[in-house]
Tab-separated table of C-alpha atoms in Angstrom:
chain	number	residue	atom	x	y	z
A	1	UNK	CA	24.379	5.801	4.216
A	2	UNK	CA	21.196	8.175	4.299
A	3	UNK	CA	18.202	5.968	5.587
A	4	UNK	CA	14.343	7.526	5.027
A	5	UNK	CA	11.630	6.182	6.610
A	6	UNK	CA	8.202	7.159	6.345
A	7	UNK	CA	5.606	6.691	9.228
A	8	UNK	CA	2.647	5.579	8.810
A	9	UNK	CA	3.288	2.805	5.732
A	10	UNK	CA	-0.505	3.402	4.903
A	11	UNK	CA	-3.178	5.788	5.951
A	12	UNK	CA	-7.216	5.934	5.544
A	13	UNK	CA	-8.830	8.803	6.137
A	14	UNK	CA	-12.829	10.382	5.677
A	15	UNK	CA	-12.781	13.084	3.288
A	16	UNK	CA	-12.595	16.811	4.511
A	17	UNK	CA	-10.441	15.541	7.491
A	18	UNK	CA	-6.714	17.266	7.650
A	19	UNK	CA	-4.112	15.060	7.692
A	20	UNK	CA	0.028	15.005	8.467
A	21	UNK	CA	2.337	12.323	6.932
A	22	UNK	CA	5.897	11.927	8.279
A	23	UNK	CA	9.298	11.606	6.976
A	24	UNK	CA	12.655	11.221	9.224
A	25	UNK	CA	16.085	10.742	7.578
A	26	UNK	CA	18.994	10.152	9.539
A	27	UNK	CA	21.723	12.064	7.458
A	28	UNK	CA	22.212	15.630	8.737
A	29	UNK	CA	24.050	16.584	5.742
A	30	UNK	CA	20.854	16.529	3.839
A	31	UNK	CA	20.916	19.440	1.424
A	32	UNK	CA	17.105	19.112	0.356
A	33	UNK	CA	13.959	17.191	0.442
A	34	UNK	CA	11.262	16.673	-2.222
A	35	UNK	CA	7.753	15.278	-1.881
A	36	UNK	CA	6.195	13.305	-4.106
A	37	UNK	CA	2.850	11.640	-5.384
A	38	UNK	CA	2.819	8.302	-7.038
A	39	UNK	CA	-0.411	7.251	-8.653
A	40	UNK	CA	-0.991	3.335	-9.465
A	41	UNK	CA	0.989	2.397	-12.395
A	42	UNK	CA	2.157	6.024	-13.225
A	43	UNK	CA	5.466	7.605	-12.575
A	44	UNK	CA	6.412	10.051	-9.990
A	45	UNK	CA	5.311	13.794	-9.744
A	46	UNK	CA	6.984	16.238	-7.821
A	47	UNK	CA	4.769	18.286	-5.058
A	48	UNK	CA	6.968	20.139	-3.346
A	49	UNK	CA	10.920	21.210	-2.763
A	50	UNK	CA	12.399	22.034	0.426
A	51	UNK	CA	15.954	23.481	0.392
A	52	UNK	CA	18.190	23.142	2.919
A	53	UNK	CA	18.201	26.978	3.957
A	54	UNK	CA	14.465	26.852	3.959
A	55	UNK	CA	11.636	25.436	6.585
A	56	UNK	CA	8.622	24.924	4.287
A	57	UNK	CA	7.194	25.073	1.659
A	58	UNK	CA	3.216	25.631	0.347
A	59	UNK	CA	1.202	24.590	-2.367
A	60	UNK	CA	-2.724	25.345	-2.351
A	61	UNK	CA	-3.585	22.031	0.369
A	62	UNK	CA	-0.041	21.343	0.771
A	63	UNK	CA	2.347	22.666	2.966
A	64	UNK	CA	5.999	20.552	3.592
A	65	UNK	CA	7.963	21.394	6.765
A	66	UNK	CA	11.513	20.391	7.178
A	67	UNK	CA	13.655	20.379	9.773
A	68	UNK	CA	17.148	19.515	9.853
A	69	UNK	CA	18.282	18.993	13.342
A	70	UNK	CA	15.663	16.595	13.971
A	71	UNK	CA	16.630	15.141	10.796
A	72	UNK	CA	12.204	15.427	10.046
A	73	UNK	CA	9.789	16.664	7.262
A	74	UNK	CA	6.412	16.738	7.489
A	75	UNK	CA	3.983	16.972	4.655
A	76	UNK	CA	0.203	18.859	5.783
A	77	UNK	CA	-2.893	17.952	3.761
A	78	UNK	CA	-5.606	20.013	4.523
A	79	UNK	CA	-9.365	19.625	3.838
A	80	UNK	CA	-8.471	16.052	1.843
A	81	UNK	CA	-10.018	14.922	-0.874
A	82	UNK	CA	-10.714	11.372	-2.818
A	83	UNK	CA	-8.795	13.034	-5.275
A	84	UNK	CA	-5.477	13.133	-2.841
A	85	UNK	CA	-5.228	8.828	-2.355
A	86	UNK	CA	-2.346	7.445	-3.634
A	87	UNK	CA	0.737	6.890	-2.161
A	88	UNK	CA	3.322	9.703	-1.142
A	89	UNK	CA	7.346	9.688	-1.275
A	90	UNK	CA	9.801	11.485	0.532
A	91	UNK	CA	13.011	11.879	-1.237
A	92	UNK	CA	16.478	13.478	1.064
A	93	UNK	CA	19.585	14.808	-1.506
A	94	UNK	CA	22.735	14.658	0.398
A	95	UNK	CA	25.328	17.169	0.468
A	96	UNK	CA	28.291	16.638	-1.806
A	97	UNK	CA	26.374	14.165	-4.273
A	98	UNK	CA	23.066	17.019	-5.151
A	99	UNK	CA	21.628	14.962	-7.617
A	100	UNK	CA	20.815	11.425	-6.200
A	101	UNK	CA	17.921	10.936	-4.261
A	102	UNK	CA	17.220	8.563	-1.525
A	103	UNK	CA	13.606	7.509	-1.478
A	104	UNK	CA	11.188	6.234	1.841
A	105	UNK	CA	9.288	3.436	1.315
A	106	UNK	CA	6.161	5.958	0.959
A	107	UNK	CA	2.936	6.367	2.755
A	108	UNK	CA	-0.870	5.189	0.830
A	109	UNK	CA	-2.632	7.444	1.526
A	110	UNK	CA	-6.766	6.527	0.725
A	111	UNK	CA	-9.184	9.175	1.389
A	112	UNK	CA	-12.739	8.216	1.464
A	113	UNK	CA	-15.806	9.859	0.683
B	1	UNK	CA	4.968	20.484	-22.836
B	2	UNK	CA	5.920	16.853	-23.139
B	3	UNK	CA	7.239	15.203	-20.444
B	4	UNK	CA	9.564	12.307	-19.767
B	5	UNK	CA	8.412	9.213	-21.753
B	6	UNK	CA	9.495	5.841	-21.373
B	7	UNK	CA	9.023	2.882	-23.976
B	8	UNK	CA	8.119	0.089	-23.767
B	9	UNK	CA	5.717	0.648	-20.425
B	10	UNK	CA	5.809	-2.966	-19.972
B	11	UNK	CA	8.270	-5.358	-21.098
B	12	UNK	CA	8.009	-9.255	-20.509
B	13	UNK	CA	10.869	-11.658	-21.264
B	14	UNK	CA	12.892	-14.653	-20.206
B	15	UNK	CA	15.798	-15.207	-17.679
B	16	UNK	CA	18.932	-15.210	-19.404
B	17	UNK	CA	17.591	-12.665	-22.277
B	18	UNK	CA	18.969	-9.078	-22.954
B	19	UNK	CA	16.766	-6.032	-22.911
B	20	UNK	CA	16.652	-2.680	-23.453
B	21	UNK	CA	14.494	0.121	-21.710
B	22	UNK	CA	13.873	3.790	-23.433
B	23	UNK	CA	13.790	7.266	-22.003
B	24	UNK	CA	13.185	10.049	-23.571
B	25	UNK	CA	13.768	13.116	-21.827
B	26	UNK	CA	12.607	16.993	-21.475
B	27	UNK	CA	13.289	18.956	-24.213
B	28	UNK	CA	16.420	21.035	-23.087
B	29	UNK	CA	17.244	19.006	-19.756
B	30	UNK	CA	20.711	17.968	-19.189
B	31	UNK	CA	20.588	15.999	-16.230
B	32	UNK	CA	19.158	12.429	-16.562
B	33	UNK	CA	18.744	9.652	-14.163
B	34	UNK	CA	17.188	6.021	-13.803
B	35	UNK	CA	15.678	4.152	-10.703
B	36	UNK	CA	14.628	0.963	-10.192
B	37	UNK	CA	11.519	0.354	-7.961
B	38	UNK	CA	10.937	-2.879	-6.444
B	39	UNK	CA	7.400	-4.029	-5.367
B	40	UNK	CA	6.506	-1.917	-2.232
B	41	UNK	CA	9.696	-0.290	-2.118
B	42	UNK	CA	10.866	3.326	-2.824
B	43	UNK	CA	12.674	3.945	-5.982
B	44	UNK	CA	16.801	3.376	-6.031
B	45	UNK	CA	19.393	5.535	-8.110
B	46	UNK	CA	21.099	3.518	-10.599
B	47	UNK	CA	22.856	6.106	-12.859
B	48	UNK	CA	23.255	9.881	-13.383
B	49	UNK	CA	24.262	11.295	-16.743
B	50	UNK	CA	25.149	14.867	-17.345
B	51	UNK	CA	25.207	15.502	-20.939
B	52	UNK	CA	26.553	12.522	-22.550
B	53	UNK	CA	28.278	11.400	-20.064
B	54	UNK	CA	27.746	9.428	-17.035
B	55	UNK	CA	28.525	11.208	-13.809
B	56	UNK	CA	27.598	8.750	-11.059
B	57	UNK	CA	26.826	4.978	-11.834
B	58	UNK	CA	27.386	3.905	-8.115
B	59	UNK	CA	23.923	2.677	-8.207
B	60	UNK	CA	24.493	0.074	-10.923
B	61	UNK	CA	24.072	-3.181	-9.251
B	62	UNK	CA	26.722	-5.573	-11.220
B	63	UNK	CA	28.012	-5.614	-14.633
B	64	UNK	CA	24.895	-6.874	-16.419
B	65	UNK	CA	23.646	-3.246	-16.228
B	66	UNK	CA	24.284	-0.750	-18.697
B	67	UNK	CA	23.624	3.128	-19.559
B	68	UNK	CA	24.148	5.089	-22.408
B	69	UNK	CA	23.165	8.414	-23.505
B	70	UNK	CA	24.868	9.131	-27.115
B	71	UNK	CA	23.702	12.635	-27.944
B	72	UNK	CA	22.982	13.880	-24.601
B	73	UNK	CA	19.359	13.597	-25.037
B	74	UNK	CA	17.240	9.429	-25.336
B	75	UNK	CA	19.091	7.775	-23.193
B	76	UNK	CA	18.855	3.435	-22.879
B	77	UNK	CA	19.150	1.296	-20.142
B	78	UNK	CA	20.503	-2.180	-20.882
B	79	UNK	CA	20.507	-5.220	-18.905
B	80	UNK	CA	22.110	-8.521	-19.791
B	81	UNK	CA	21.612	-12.145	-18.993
B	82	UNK	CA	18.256	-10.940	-17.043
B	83	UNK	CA	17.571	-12.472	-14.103
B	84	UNK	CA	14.138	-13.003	-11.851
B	85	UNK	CA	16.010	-10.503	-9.254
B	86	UNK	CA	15.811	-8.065	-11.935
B	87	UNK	CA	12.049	-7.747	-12.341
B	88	UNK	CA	10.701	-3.807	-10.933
B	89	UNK	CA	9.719	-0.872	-12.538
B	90	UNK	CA	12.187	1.228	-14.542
B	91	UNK	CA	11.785	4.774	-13.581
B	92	UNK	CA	13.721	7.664	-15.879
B	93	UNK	CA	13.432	11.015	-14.909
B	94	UNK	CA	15.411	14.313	-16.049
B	95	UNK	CA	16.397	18.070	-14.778
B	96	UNK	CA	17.584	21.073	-16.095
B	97	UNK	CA	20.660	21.501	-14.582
B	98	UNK	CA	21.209	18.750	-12.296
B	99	UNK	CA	21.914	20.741	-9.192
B	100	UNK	CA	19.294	19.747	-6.984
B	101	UNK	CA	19.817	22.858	-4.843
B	102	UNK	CA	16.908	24.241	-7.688
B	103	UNK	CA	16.055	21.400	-9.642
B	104	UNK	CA	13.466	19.372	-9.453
B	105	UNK	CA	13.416	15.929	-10.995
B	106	UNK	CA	10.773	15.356	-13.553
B	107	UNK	CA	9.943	10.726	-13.605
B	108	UNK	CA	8.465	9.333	-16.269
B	109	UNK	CA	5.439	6.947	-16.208
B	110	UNK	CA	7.787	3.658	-16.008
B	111	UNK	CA	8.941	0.616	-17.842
B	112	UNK	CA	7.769	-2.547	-15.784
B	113	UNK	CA	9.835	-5.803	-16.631
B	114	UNK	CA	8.394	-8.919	-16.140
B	115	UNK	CA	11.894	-11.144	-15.765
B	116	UNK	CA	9.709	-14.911	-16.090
């Protein structure tokens, strides 16, 4: 059964500072990884995609490393901003069933001014 | 566009009644899926529909829980006999394809039910 965890649970921070939330999985045979935001009392929105055949992936702030053999992503905030707290989800895909994802617990992140 | 929408957002009701939660999906997106998110928890996969159909309902937890999608588009989640256990938020969220290899999952804002 794939297992994510994501280290730290919860994560305050002084604006402008760069920051690096972590994400380990212990399936090999993960075929992707998404990151994800989830703001209080709103659904989830999708930041960024790793496939498998890929290492990261960047989005203005963001960048999401993955790698496989460590069974590890990382997600990179730079320069953060009050706008950035809330809490952030890793989600692994497995091989064979590309469709269900298996979600960490998630990391709050609270970035203050 | 519009995204995924879920009605009611919240949804309050007594053990031993029967519900049922809406999601309405993407315009045009074939795959659709619902997770369950307990307090402090990630969300869980309960049920994967392609089309009309549904693909994977491994995540189902017992016989009380339902899915249909009729026309391959609103699908409903219904739960019998509700119990406390079964209080979380309802998350629906759909895809174009369903091959995650290029998809990305698009959630909806929730239904939370309140099982009193």
């Amino acid at each position: 059964k794939q297992e994510v965890t994501q280290i730290p649970a919860a994560l305050s921070v002084p604006e402008g500072e760069n920051l690096v939330l972590n994400c380990s999985f212990t399936d090999s045979a993960i075929y992707n990884l998404q990151w994800f935001r989830q703001d209080p009392g709103k659904g989830l929105t999708s930041l960024l995609l790793i496939q498998s055949s890929q290492r990261e992936q960047t989005s203005g702030r963001l960048n999401a490393s993955l790698d496989k053999s460590s069974g590890r992503s990382t997600l990179y905030i730079a320069a953060s901003q009050p706008g950035d707290s809330a809490t952030y989800l890793c989600a692994g895909v497995r091989g064979g069933s590309n469709y269900k994802l298996t979600f960490g617990k998630g990391t709050l992140l609270t970035v203050n001014p | 566009g519009a995204g995924v929408s879920q009605t009611p957002s919240n949804k309050v009701t007594e053990k031993g009644k029967y519900v049922e939660l809406r999601c309405d999906p993407i315009s045009g997106h074939t795959a659709l899926y619902w997770y369950r998110q307990s307090l402090g928890q990630g969300p869980e996969f309960l049920i994967y529909f392609q089309g009309t159909g549904a693909a994977d309902d491994s995540g189902l937890p017992n016989d009380r829980f339902f899915a249909v999608r009729p026309e391959g588009s609103v699908s409903t989640l219904k739960i019998q006999r509700t119990e406390r256990g079964d209080s979380a938020v309802y998350l629906c969220a759909s895809s174009l394809r369903g091959s995650v290899n290029t998809d990305t999952q698009y959630f909806g804002p929730g239904t939370r039910l309140t099982v009193l």
